[in-house]
Amino acid sequence: MAVAEITLVEAVNQALAHEMAANPEVVVFGEDVATNGGVFRATEGFLKRFGPQRVLDTPLAEAVIAGIAVGMAAQGLRPVAEIQFMGFVYPAIDQILNHASRLRNRTRGRLSCPMVLRTPFGAGIHAPEHHSESTEALFAHIPGLRVVVPSSPQRAYGLLLAAIRDPDPVVFLEPTRIYRLVKQEVPDRGEALPLDVCYVLRQGRDITLVSWGAMLHETLEAADRLFQKGISAEVIDVATLKPLDMLTIRESVARTGRCVIVHEAARACGVGAEIAADLAEHSLLHLLAPVRRVTGYDTVMPLPRNERAYLPNADRIVRAATETLEFT
Amino acid sequence: MTGIASASNSTLAASFAVHYHRYLDPDGKPLASLPDIARDYERLRRLYRIMMTVRAFDQRAVNLQRTGQLGTYASCLGQEAIGAALGDAMAQEDVLLPTYRETPALLMRGVAMHEILLYWGGDEKGMDFADNRGDFPICIPIASQVPHAAGVAWSFKQRNEARVAACVLGDGGTSKGDFYEALNLAGAWQLPLLLLIVNNQWAISVPRSAQSGGQTLAQKAIAAGVGCEQVDGNDIVALHHRLALALDRCRKGGGPYLIEALTYRLSDHTTADDASRYRGKEELEQHFTQEPIARLRRYLEAAGEWNQNLEESAQNDCAAAVEAEVERYLETPHPPPGAMFDHLYATLPDSLRWQLREARAKGHGCG
């Protein structure tokens, strides 16, 4: 039987619904997630299907949304909390950093925190101020946490299932720009994809392009254009930013000798800096050119009239890749 | 607190009152007809011995810190009655979410003295309570445990379990957003949550008067639709009675409840603090006359239920119990360097294995 093609946000909905049906311990909550089904419709239909004991509209308060998830998770539930936009997640960071990510450690495993904090993030949808930032590096710095970013409907489905089933806290960042950009067949078979590993989306010989989330679409477009010029680019989807699977990236760079890292977030202290530093430490003798980063600027995220100028595009990636290939 | 003068076309939208409960005066003399707990002398003697143990432990912990054998420690001198009453009134299956000054409640809940010392001595193992697997660990960031308590309480409600989440915080904690957010949610969701504010008048050096313009801290609950009251936090009869009623109400689906226990921090904030920098000797001396242990002793003695012989024998028992636990703490080996990786995740990610190897091999930072 043919599987209908669905969008990334529909894949999020499908994964959540699958796990709620399969595991009565899973509960979802956040602002506008119940009656309204979420402002992006990620939890559309859940209230009717699973009832108010498992699908809850919370008061409008992000710290307590994250904080009750810690309490529920310690009680053996599998809470999936939604923060409406990443721009509003910061009051919840105290709960993630001081509690969710360290409850297991500070009780020597007596209590644990198997929670998921979902939030849409990233630019490109002409949203109001505070709705377009990519601050994944803030979370990637936190020990004891997992930070996961899907790049496609299939990846969103499999990774979100894995995140909910994971025994430790996961921050799951959903790129709004590609929520409805592409459709894929996503069979609803409950098959999770592994966390903590990078995915090689395209194999290549000449250069390694590393990215995650929405920016993979520009990266793949750049790889296409490089291919037209006879250049074979390997494209890696990091997928789990924390903990970071550097072995896959190092192994690729050992073959290609060249690497360009692409992310939408601001440049300084971004996850790209961590990848570049690791390559400098471990892959120096394989490198034929300096590692390059194509990133957002170290500016405040501009309002929509300037967001295209902020975002890396395929042109910038192709140019950086070309310069890396021409380096002697 | 009154509003701007009312116009003739206004009606009363709401009005509120906060009651204060006290049964024993500082001399241990009854002020009103007493609840049943006041005649449960066996229980009161047990609570008296526990408070005495806590005070001995507290003093010993401060001494250990002063002699370099313990890290920073937060004394609970003067507040012993609150945790003792709470711990006794709670059911075993309830969940306690404590701050860092709740030694009496922790002991009542089955946490061992050597575990508390291990925590303050610098080993996470101290929060892996051997005989209490469900309570939360000590919470250091102020009031950040209140949302957890709401989450725990919601879990009980969702499962139709007759259990209560009991969350303790200080007067300073009631200024925090986490407290307000969780209190508000608890009212909206009618959670089986007991919030116990230990108002010891000081948040390090900042007095209660600088913390809030409200007449009471309890009344913050009113804005959230949560029932509340004040209790004399040095009167264990009042505390036990009122806490038991509140827990019962929460357990039976009556929604959340907040009790503000009025006490006084007779100690420094922690061993790293010097309270003489910000408060006078006279104030301190005056509050020593209100303290809870002497009050209960006077009450029991007046009832013929306590005497000097019992006192001396109890003092000896407490000292011996504390010393045995201190010995156990001092004999506990330090954790090996690799221990910091043991419970970072359920399973250590492959990408961190090299750091674990380095920690084990070198015993200091990686790279």
XYZ file of C-alpha atoms in Angstrom:
695
model
C 0.000 0.000 0.000
C 1.289 3.415 -0.919
C 2.286 5.658 1.971
C 1.035 9.229 1.749
C 3.670 11.912 1.587
C 3.725 14.221 4.589
C 5.508 17.365 5.706
C 8.007 17.656 8.538
C 5.449 19.095 10.952
C 3.045 16.317 10.002
C 5.836 13.837 10.689
C 6.269 15.387 14.140
C 2.540 14.962 14.702
C 2.684 11.385 13.439
C 5.608 10.446 15.691
C 4.002 12.016 18.769
C 0.689 10.315 18.042
C 2.383 6.978 17.462
C 4.226 7.121 20.756
C 1.202 8.378 22.680
C -0.809 5.452 21.366
C 1.998 2.990 22.109
C 3.000 4.278 25.544
C 0.455 5.543 28.085
C 3.242 7.298 30.002
C 3.698 9.854 27.212
C 1.997 13.181 27.913
C 2.182 16.384 25.846
C 1.696 19.914 27.041
C 2.543 23.519 26.366
C 0.874 26.726 25.272
C -2.018 26.189 22.840
C -1.180 22.518 22.255
C -4.537 21.054 23.348
C -7.653 22.777 22.014
C -5.775 24.595 19.272
C -3.502 21.668 18.380
C -0.383 23.829 18.562
C 0.249 27.030 16.630
C 1.975 24.937 13.932
C -0.557 22.076 14.358
C 2.063 19.655 15.681
C -0.504 18.284 18.144
C -3.573 18.645 15.926
C -6.324 16.245 16.995
C -4.510 15.052 20.118
C -6.931 16.409 22.694
C -9.833 14.555 21.111
C -7.868 11.382 20.561
C -5.934 11.128 23.842
C -7.979 13.241 26.244
C -7.249 16.038 28.695
C -5.337 13.715 31.055
C -2.548 13.440 28.478
C -2.833 16.586 26.378
C -2.686 19.844 28.325
C -2.769 23.549 27.689
C -0.497 25.102 30.295
C -0.570 28.612 31.694
C 1.594 30.963 29.670
C 4.855 30.431 31.556
C 7.881 28.744 30.013
C 9.915 28.066 33.166
C 7.096 26.066 34.700
C 6.480 24.198 31.441
C 10.042 22.891 31.554
C 9.945 22.521 35.342
C 6.832 20.358 35.534
C 8.381 18.139 32.870
C 11.257 17.464 35.279
C 8.794 16.510 38.030
C 6.727 14.309 35.728
C 9.778 12.589 34.256
C 11.140 11.851 37.724
C 7.780 10.214 38.436
C 8.236 7.845 35.491
C 6.147 9.664 32.911
C 7.476 10.571 29.451
C 6.631 14.262 29.197
C 6.923 16.008 25.844
C 6.780 19.751 26.450
C 6.391 22.292 23.686
C 7.831 25.781 23.850
C 5.975 27.758 21.218
C 9.077 29.388 19.690
C 12.740 29.114 20.571
C 12.766 32.847 21.272
C 10.712 32.132 24.387
C 12.711 29.157 25.645
C 15.223 31.147 27.678
C 13.289 31.252 30.986
C 13.236 27.448 30.701
C 17.012 27.126 30.359
C 17.468 27.278 34.138
C 15.294 24.186 34.435
C 17.116 22.407 31.598
C 20.625 23.314 32.728
C 20.277 23.150 36.511
C 17.855 20.269 36.745
C 16.805 18.220 33.708
C 20.332 17.624 32.463
C 21.789 16.767 35.872
C 19.056 15.077 37.894
C 20.443 11.629 37.056
C 23.990 12.628 37.910
C 23.225 14.456 41.124
C 21.205 11.548 42.496
C 23.622 8.922 41.162
C 20.856 7.489 39.002
C 18.227 7.334 41.761
C 16.066 9.755 39.772
C 16.237 10.464 36.056
C 14.661 12.821 33.582
C 13.401 11.214 30.363
C 11.739 14.343 28.987
C 11.623 15.993 25.580
C 11.477 19.739 25.121
C 10.323 20.511 21.578
C 10.562 23.942 20.072
C 10.397 25.403 16.554
C 13.445 27.440 15.613
C 15.244 29.250 12.848
C 14.601 31.982 10.321
C 13.031 32.216 6.912
C 9.299 32.407 7.595
C 9.068 36.205 7.815
C 8.083 35.966 11.452
C 7.984 38.787 14.012
C 10.936 39.678 16.194
C 12.193 36.903 18.518
C 10.712 34.159 16.293
C 13.707 33.456 14.048
C 16.816 32.849 16.139
C 18.926 29.691 16.088
C 20.526 29.353 19.504
C 21.163 25.627 19.516
C 24.732 26.178 20.723
C 23.399 27.378 24.094
C 21.949 23.911 24.609
C 24.793 22.004 22.965
C 27.091 23.328 25.704
C 25.106 21.624 28.471
C 26.497 18.306 29.757
C 23.976 15.529 30.274
C 21.649 16.810 27.582
C 20.874 15.676 24.055
C 20.219 18.252 21.349
C 18.573 16.893 18.216
C 17.676 18.696 14.978
C 15.760 16.952 12.178
C 16.289 17.950 8.562
C 13.449 16.126 6.791
C 10.070 14.514 7.500
C 11.572 11.021 7.707
C 14.318 12.201 10.008
C 11.848 14.122 12.182
C 9.677 11.038 12.634
C 12.499 8.648 13.493
C 14.492 11.030 15.652
C 11.491 12.236 17.640
C 10.506 8.649 18.421
C 14.064 8.047 19.588
C 14.013 11.245 21.658
C 10.808 10.260 23.471
C 12.158 6.759 24.135
C 15.538 8.037 25.288
C 16.095 7.662 29.052
C 17.632 11.141 29.283
C 16.432 14.678 28.481
C 16.366 15.743 24.841
C 15.948 19.238 23.414
C 14.328 18.682 20.025
C 14.663 21.671 17.713
C 12.319 21.761 14.738
C 13.299 24.030 11.816
C 10.217 26.118 11.059
C 11.424 27.050 7.587
C 11.139 23.431 6.417
C 8.035 22.515 8.464
C 6.071 22.450 5.217
C 8.784 22.872 2.560
C 9.054 19.286 1.355
C 7.000 16.127 1.625
C 8.280 12.595 2.017
C 6.797 9.173 2.467
C 7.019 8.450 6.179
C 5.666 5.008 7.079
C 4.060 5.085 10.535
C 5.737 1.928 11.753
C 7.200 3.294 14.981
C 10.763 2.790 13.795
C 13.115 5.149 15.595
C 16.350 6.397 14.077
C 19.528 6.306 16.153
C 20.528 9.377 18.144
C 24.147 10.466 18.738
C 25.160 9.764 15.125
C 25.599 11.866 12.014
C 23.874 10.837 8.796
C 25.724 10.872 5.508
C 23.115 12.217 3.081
C 25.323 12.085 0.028
C 28.664 10.439 -0.518
C 31.479 12.345 -2.174
C 35.207 12.385 -2.735
C 36.366 15.997 -2.975
C 34.943 17.939 -0.043
C 32.841 17.353 3.075
C 29.900 19.693 3.681
C 28.571 19.500 7.262
C 25.254 20.993 8.322
C 21.993 20.362 10.187
C 18.334 21.320 10.138
C 16.907 23.647 7.510
C 20.341 24.697 6.243
C 20.859 21.230 4.782
C 18.553 22.248 1.952
C 20.924 25.031 0.879
C 23.840 22.690 1.485
C 22.356 20.003 -0.758
C 21.590 22.634 -3.403
C 25.219 23.738 -3.208
C 26.316 20.101 -3.555
C 24.174 19.839 -6.709
C 25.773 22.924 -8.182
C 29.244 21.701 -7.307
C 28.395 18.407 -9.007
C 27.576 20.346 -12.184
C 31.133 21.659 -11.996
C 32.471 18.150 -11.615
C 33.038 18.348 -7.872
C 31.922 15.469 -5.698
C 30.735 16.774 -2.299
C 29.937 14.560 0.667
C 27.031 15.965 2.693
C 26.682 15.159 6.387
C 23.575 15.822 8.476
C 24.841 16.160 12.048
C 21.283 15.530 13.411
C 22.423 15.164 17.051
C 24.393 18.270 18.026
C 24.997 16.980 21.541
C 26.645 14.567 22.051
C 28.480 15.144 18.795
C 29.475 12.223 16.557
C 32.828 13.519 15.353
C 34.006 10.087 14.220
C 31.747 10.194 11.162
C 32.907 13.707 10.293
C 36.598 12.914 10.866
C 36.300 9.759 8.769
C 34.778 11.763 5.917
C 37.384 14.506 6.142
C 40.122 11.878 6.171
C 38.903 10.898 2.687
C 38.102 14.323 1.236
C 40.724 16.466 2.984
C 38.422 19.474 2.839
C 35.537 20.629 4.989
C 32.965 23.414 4.997
C 30.573 23.680 7.933
C 27.269 25.425 7.326
C 24.943 26.729 10.008
C 22.308 29.385 10.280
C 23.202 30.351 13.849
C 25.618 33.162 14.628
C 29.223 32.268 13.990
C 31.055 32.874 17.265
C 30.973 29.871 19.603
C 28.506 28.122 17.311
C 28.471 24.336 16.988
C 30.537 24.836 13.820
C 33.370 26.143 15.972
C 33.335 22.917 17.983
C 33.471 20.826 14.814
C 36.286 22.943 13.365
C 38.246 22.750 16.611
C 37.897 18.981 16.739
C 39.111 18.679 13.137
C 42.081 20.892 13.981
C 42.904 18.604 16.905
C 42.372 15.265 15.213
C 42.409 15.648 11.438
C 45.126 18.202 10.749
C 47.307 15.871 8.716
C 44.370 14.875 6.525
C 43.383 18.463 5.769
C 44.413 19.894 2.403
C 42.852 23.306 3.163
C 41.666 25.241 6.205
C 38.262 24.257 7.533
C 35.740 26.915 6.508
C 32.495 27.981 8.144
C 29.508 29.494 6.351
C 27.201 30.854 9.032
C 24.856 33.573 10.092
C 26.523 36.809 11.079
C 27.387 37.750 14.662
C 24.540 40.217 14.607
C 21.195 40.394 16.236
C 18.849 38.372 14.043
C 17.365 40.980 11.679
C 13.663 41.501 11.140
C 12.203 39.805 8.043
C 13.162 42.437 5.442
C 16.776 41.545 6.020
C 16.613 37.891 6.951
C 17.645 36.662 3.486
C 20.796 38.741 3.784
C 21.515 37.107 7.129
C 20.904 33.506 6.117
C 23.626 31.529 4.365
C 22.539 30.480 0.889
C 23.785 28.091 -1.752
C 25.869 30.835 -3.391
C 27.844 31.431 -0.211
C 28.306 27.701 0.336
C 29.447 27.116 -3.271
C 31.872 30.028 -2.999
C 33.358 28.765 0.271
C 33.606 25.246 -1.106
C 35.259 26.487 -4.310
C 37.802 28.551 -2.385
C 38.513 25.558 -0.156
C 39.037 23.375 -3.219
C 41.300 25.983 -4.837
C 43.404 26.430 -1.706
C 47.046 25.588 -2.260
C -3.937 47.366 51.797
C -6.712 49.495 50.336
C -7.390 50.582 46.788
C -8.152 54.018 45.430
C -11.362 55.304 47.039
C -14.376 53.409 45.695
C -16.968 55.071 43.534
C -20.606 54.537 44.380
C -21.093 52.348 41.321
C -18.483 49.769 42.448
C -19.252 46.433 44.040
C -17.010 44.174 46.065
C -15.391 41.773 43.570
C -13.463 39.708 46.083
C -12.140 39.903 49.623
C -9.657 37.807 51.491
C -8.214 37.076 54.886
C -5.082 35.266 56.058
C -5.172 33.527 59.425
C -2.290 32.950 61.801
C -2.169 29.813 63.935
C -0.361 29.368 67.218
C -1.158 27.027 70.109
C 1.828 27.321 72.418
C 3.396 30.570 73.513
C 7.207 30.834 73.784
C 7.011 29.487 77.345
C 5.166 26.434 76.128
C 1.886 27.576 77.672
C -1.304 26.735 75.773
C -3.007 29.732 74.209
C -6.191 27.996 73.130
C -7.892 24.651 73.273
C -5.311 22.233 71.967
C -5.597 19.752 69.091
C -5.211 15.992 69.663
C -1.535 16.040 68.762
C -0.909 18.093 71.909
C -1.891 15.088 74.040
C -0.039 12.531 71.901
C 2.927 12.691 74.250
C 4.715 9.701 72.770
C 4.753 11.417 69.408
C 5.797 14.743 70.909
C 8.658 13.101 72.792
C 9.795 11.472 69.557
C 9.642 14.827 67.761
C 11.504 16.433 70.635
C 14.294 13.859 70.371
C 14.486 14.382 66.612
C 14.782 18.148 66.993
C 17.459 17.596 69.609
C 19.320 15.258 67.239
C 19.069 17.792 64.430
C 20.499 20.509 66.639
C 23.380 18.292 67.711
C 23.992 17.256 64.116
C 23.833 20.842 62.937
C 26.410 21.975 65.474
C 28.656 19.034 64.606
C 28.385 19.829 60.896
C 29.407 23.436 61.497
C 32.360 22.192 63.574
C 33.380 19.823 60.790
C 33.339 22.728 58.351
C 35.356 24.931 60.704
C 37.997 22.215 60.977
C 38.230 21.656 57.232
C 36.410 18.341 57.213
C 33.219 19.520 55.463
C 32.411 22.009 52.711
C 29.996 24.891 53.070
C 27.037 23.914 55.255
C 23.651 25.595 55.771
C 22.590 25.364 59.398
C 18.925 25.073 60.336
C 19.354 26.370 63.880
C 16.014 27.642 65.156
C 13.969 26.056 62.365
C 14.017 22.466 63.609
C 10.308 22.251 64.351
C 9.205 22.885 60.771
C 10.949 19.977 59.089
C 10.273 17.684 62.033
C 6.545 18.413 61.879
C 6.415 18.159 58.088
C 8.347 14.900 57.986
C 6.098 13.377 60.629
C 2.865 14.593 59.065
C 3.722 13.401 55.546
C 2.825 9.903 54.393
C 5.664 7.684 53.270
C 4.401 7.622 49.686
C 4.305 11.416 49.466
C 7.243 13.154 47.803
C 9.363 15.825 49.498
C 11.079 18.542 47.453
C 13.475 20.253 49.854
C 15.751 23.252 49.795
C 19.208 23.147 51.348
C 18.086 23.925 54.912
C 15.778 20.982 55.492
C 17.942 18.606 57.500
C 15.097 17.808 59.950
C 12.674 16.870 57.171
C 15.325 14.813 55.396
C 16.098 12.848 58.568
C 12.389 12.272 59.172
C 12.082 10.958 55.611
C 14.769 8.319 56.114
C 17.807 10.163 54.789
C 20.866 9.286 56.867
C 23.037 11.905 58.548
C 26.142 10.572 56.820
C 24.404 11.052 53.469
C 23.698 14.695 54.254
C 27.329 15.111 55.300
C 28.519 13.408 52.120
C 26.572 15.903 50.019
C 27.956 18.936 51.855
C 31.316 17.196 51.956
C 31.405 17.150 48.166
C 30.104 13.780 46.954
C 26.952 13.380 44.846
C 26.522 10.002 46.516
C 24.959 11.927 49.407
C 21.826 12.522 47.330
C 21.471 8.840 46.424
C 19.369 8.225 49.530
C 19.665 4.529 50.409
C 16.391 4.388 52.329
C 14.392 6.960 50.421
C 14.230 6.399 46.709
C 11.485 8.840 45.758
C 12.161 12.233 47.339
C 13.939 14.926 45.384
C 17.499 15.878 46.200
C 18.367 19.121 47.972
C 17.699 22.036 45.626
C 20.213 24.874 45.628
C 18.912 27.288 42.911
C 16.214 29.196 44.769
C 12.613 28.074 44.208
C 13.518 26.137 41.058
C 12.174 23.003 42.758
C 8.639 24.393 42.970
C 7.842 23.618 39.292
C 9.139 20.078 39.844
C 6.755 19.729 42.757
C 3.898 20.814 40.515
C 4.949 18.188 37.957
C 5.139 15.501 40.632
C 1.732 16.547 41.982
C 0.246 16.444 38.495
C 1.576 12.906 38.040
C -0.227 11.858 41.237
C -3.435 13.473 40.111
C -3.244 11.954 36.634
C -2.816 8.472 38.102
C -5.503 8.978 40.751
C -2.983 8.331 43.492
C -3.749 9.692 46.980
C -0.308 11.258 47.330
C 0.927 14.781 47.946
C 3.989 16.625 46.691
C 5.359 18.663 49.601
C 7.641 21.474 48.540
C 9.653 23.583 50.958
C 11.071 26.987 50.099
C 12.256 30.078 51.901
C 10.991 33.631 52.218
C 13.416 34.780 49.522
C 12.129 32.021 47.255
C 8.698 33.615 47.160
C 10.177 36.487 45.151
C 11.139 34.155 42.308
C 9.268 33.655 39.067
C 9.513 29.876 39.389
C 7.503 30.084 42.618
C 4.833 32.300 41.095
C 4.598 30.269 37.894
C 4.265 26.976 39.737
C 1.826 28.385 42.308
C -0.297 29.792 39.523
C -0.310 26.504 37.628
C -1.107 24.552 40.797
C -4.160 26.736 41.343
C -5.300 26.456 37.737
C -4.856 22.678 37.723
C -5.939 22.065 41.351
C -2.901 19.931 42.094
C -2.251 17.933 45.290
C 0.625 20.240 46.159
C 1.605 21.547 49.578
C 3.852 24.583 49.540
C 5.590 25.232 52.837
C 7.311 28.585 53.090
C 9.915 28.657 55.809
C 9.918 32.368 56.498
C 13.050 32.703 58.616
C 13.114 36.459 58.013
C 16.405 36.490 56.117
C 17.516 35.697 52.572
C 21.235 35.816 53.369
C 21.435 39.533 54.335
C 18.142 40.764 52.884
C 15.340 40.973 55.456
C 11.772 39.883 54.873
C 10.650 43.545 54.694
C 12.853 44.130 51.647
C 11.615 40.982 49.942
C 7.976 41.920 49.436
C 5.502 44.697 50.089
C 2.845 42.148 51.033
C 1.651 41.962 54.647
C 2.194 38.211 54.543
C 3.958 35.887 52.131
C 1.083 33.444 52.469
C -1.267 35.824 50.682
C 0.642 35.329 47.440
C -1.347 32.098 47.201
C -4.623 33.991 47.158
C -3.826 35.533 43.789
C -3.417 32.023 42.412
C -6.672 30.721 43.876
C -4.761 28.615 46.380
C -5.724 28.289 50.040
C -3.220 29.604 52.551
C -2.451 30.441 56.161
C 0.348 31.429 58.514
C 1.580 29.200 61.316
C 3.989 29.866 64.149
C 7.017 28.013 62.828
C 8.469 27.551 66.315
C 5.338 25.889 67.705
C 5.483 22.239 66.748
C 1.983 21.577 67.999
C 0.568 24.197 65.650
C 2.815 23.118 62.805
C 1.971 19.448 63.087
C -1.749 20.064 63.379
C -1.984 22.553 60.531
C 0.350 20.604 58.220
C -1.598 17.393 58.811
C -4.854 19.179 57.958
C -3.309 20.702 54.839
C -1.822 17.414 53.652
C -5.157 15.699 54.216
C -6.927 18.359 52.208
C -4.456 18.032 49.330
C -4.690 14.245 49.454
C -8.487 14.278 49.261
C -8.621 16.400 46.135
C -9.080 19.753 47.830
C -6.431 21.345 45.653
C -3.127 22.925 46.560
C -2.411 24.655 49.860
C 0.244 27.032 51.087
C 1.486 27.398 54.640
C 3.834 30.187 55.652
C 5.702 29.124 58.776
C 7.079 32.104 60.679
C 10.421 31.391 62.271
C 13.844 32.950 62.570
C 17.225 31.914 61.210
C 19.334 31.881 64.366
C 22.416 30.811 62.405
C 24.432 32.504 59.691
C 23.096 31.850 56.178
C 25.811 29.237 55.725
C 29.246 28.622 57.151
C 30.490 31.049 54.466
C 28.395 33.896 55.905
C 28.804 36.272 58.849
C 25.369 37.502 59.883
C 26.791 40.019 62.351
C 27.523 42.189 59.294
C 23.844 42.852 58.758
C 21.820 42.172 61.885
C 22.043 43.205 65.502
C 22.867 41.122 68.531
C 19.728 42.218 70.367
C 17.456 40.993 67.604
C 19.206 37.655 67.644
C 19.018 37.343 71.422
C 15.348 38.209 71.391
C 14.650 35.453 68.872
C 16.579 32.884 70.901
C 13.809 33.218 73.494
C 11.272 32.036 70.891
C 13.097 28.946 69.674
C 11.135 25.731 69.199
C 13.018 23.098 71.176
C 12.911 24.875 74.548
C 9.254 25.682 73.897
C 8.296 22.043 73.438
C 10.424 21.009 76.407
C 8.616 23.490 78.686
C 5.266 22.235 77.452
C 6.188 18.586 78.024
C 7.669 19.327 81.439
C 4.563 21.226 82.510
C 2.487 18.221 81.439
C 4.741 15.923 83.489
C 5.862 14.169 80.298
C 9.534 15.156 80.377
C 12.186 15.632 83.060
C 15.885 16.175 83.599
C 16.720 12.466 83.627
C 15.003 11.919 80.291
C 16.724 15.009 78.961
C 20.196 13.824 79.912
C 19.637 10.348 78.568
C 18.248 11.757 75.292
C 21.192 14.122 74.951
C 23.595 11.209 75.312
C 21.696 9.129 72.750
C 21.712 12.010 70.249
C 25.415 12.661 70.654
C 26.219 8.984 70.145
C 23.981 8.740 67.065
C 25.555 11.835 65.518
C 29.096 10.654 66.240
C 28.453 7.265 64.646
C 27.207 8.979 61.484
C 30.102 11.441 61.434
C 32.490 8.489 61.656
C 30.756 6.819 58.752
C 31.029 10.015 56.723
C 34.705 10.510 57.504
C 35.471 6.904 56.598
C 33.739 7.089 53.221
C 36.359 7.048 50.447
C 36.319 9.853 47.890
C 34.699 9.004 44.556
C 37.141 7.953 41.817
C 37.625 10.489 38.951
C 35.559 8.331 36.599
C 32.506 8.719 38.855
C 31.625 12.011 37.165
C 30.815 10.014 34.026
C 28.898 7.205 35.746
C 25.472 8.849 35.759
C 25.867 11.588 33.183
C 23.604 9.642 30.841
C 21.912 6.261 31.262
C 24.576 4.993 28.856
C 27.708 7.042 28.241
C 27.729 8.192 24.589
C 30.599 6.794 22.525
C 31.892 10.299 21.893
C 32.636 10.767 25.601
C 34.430 7.485 26.225
C 37.856 8.980 25.594
C 37.222 11.605 28.261
C 36.291 8.883 30.750
C 39.519 7.059 29.883
C 41.491 10.255 30.446
C 39.805 10.943 33.779
C 40.584 7.431 34.954
C 44.163 7.534 33.724
C 45.154 11.073 34.650
C 42.696 12.113 37.329
C 42.527 15.681 36.044
C 41.013 17.677 33.169
C 41.133 16.301 29.640
C 43.332 17.208 26.696
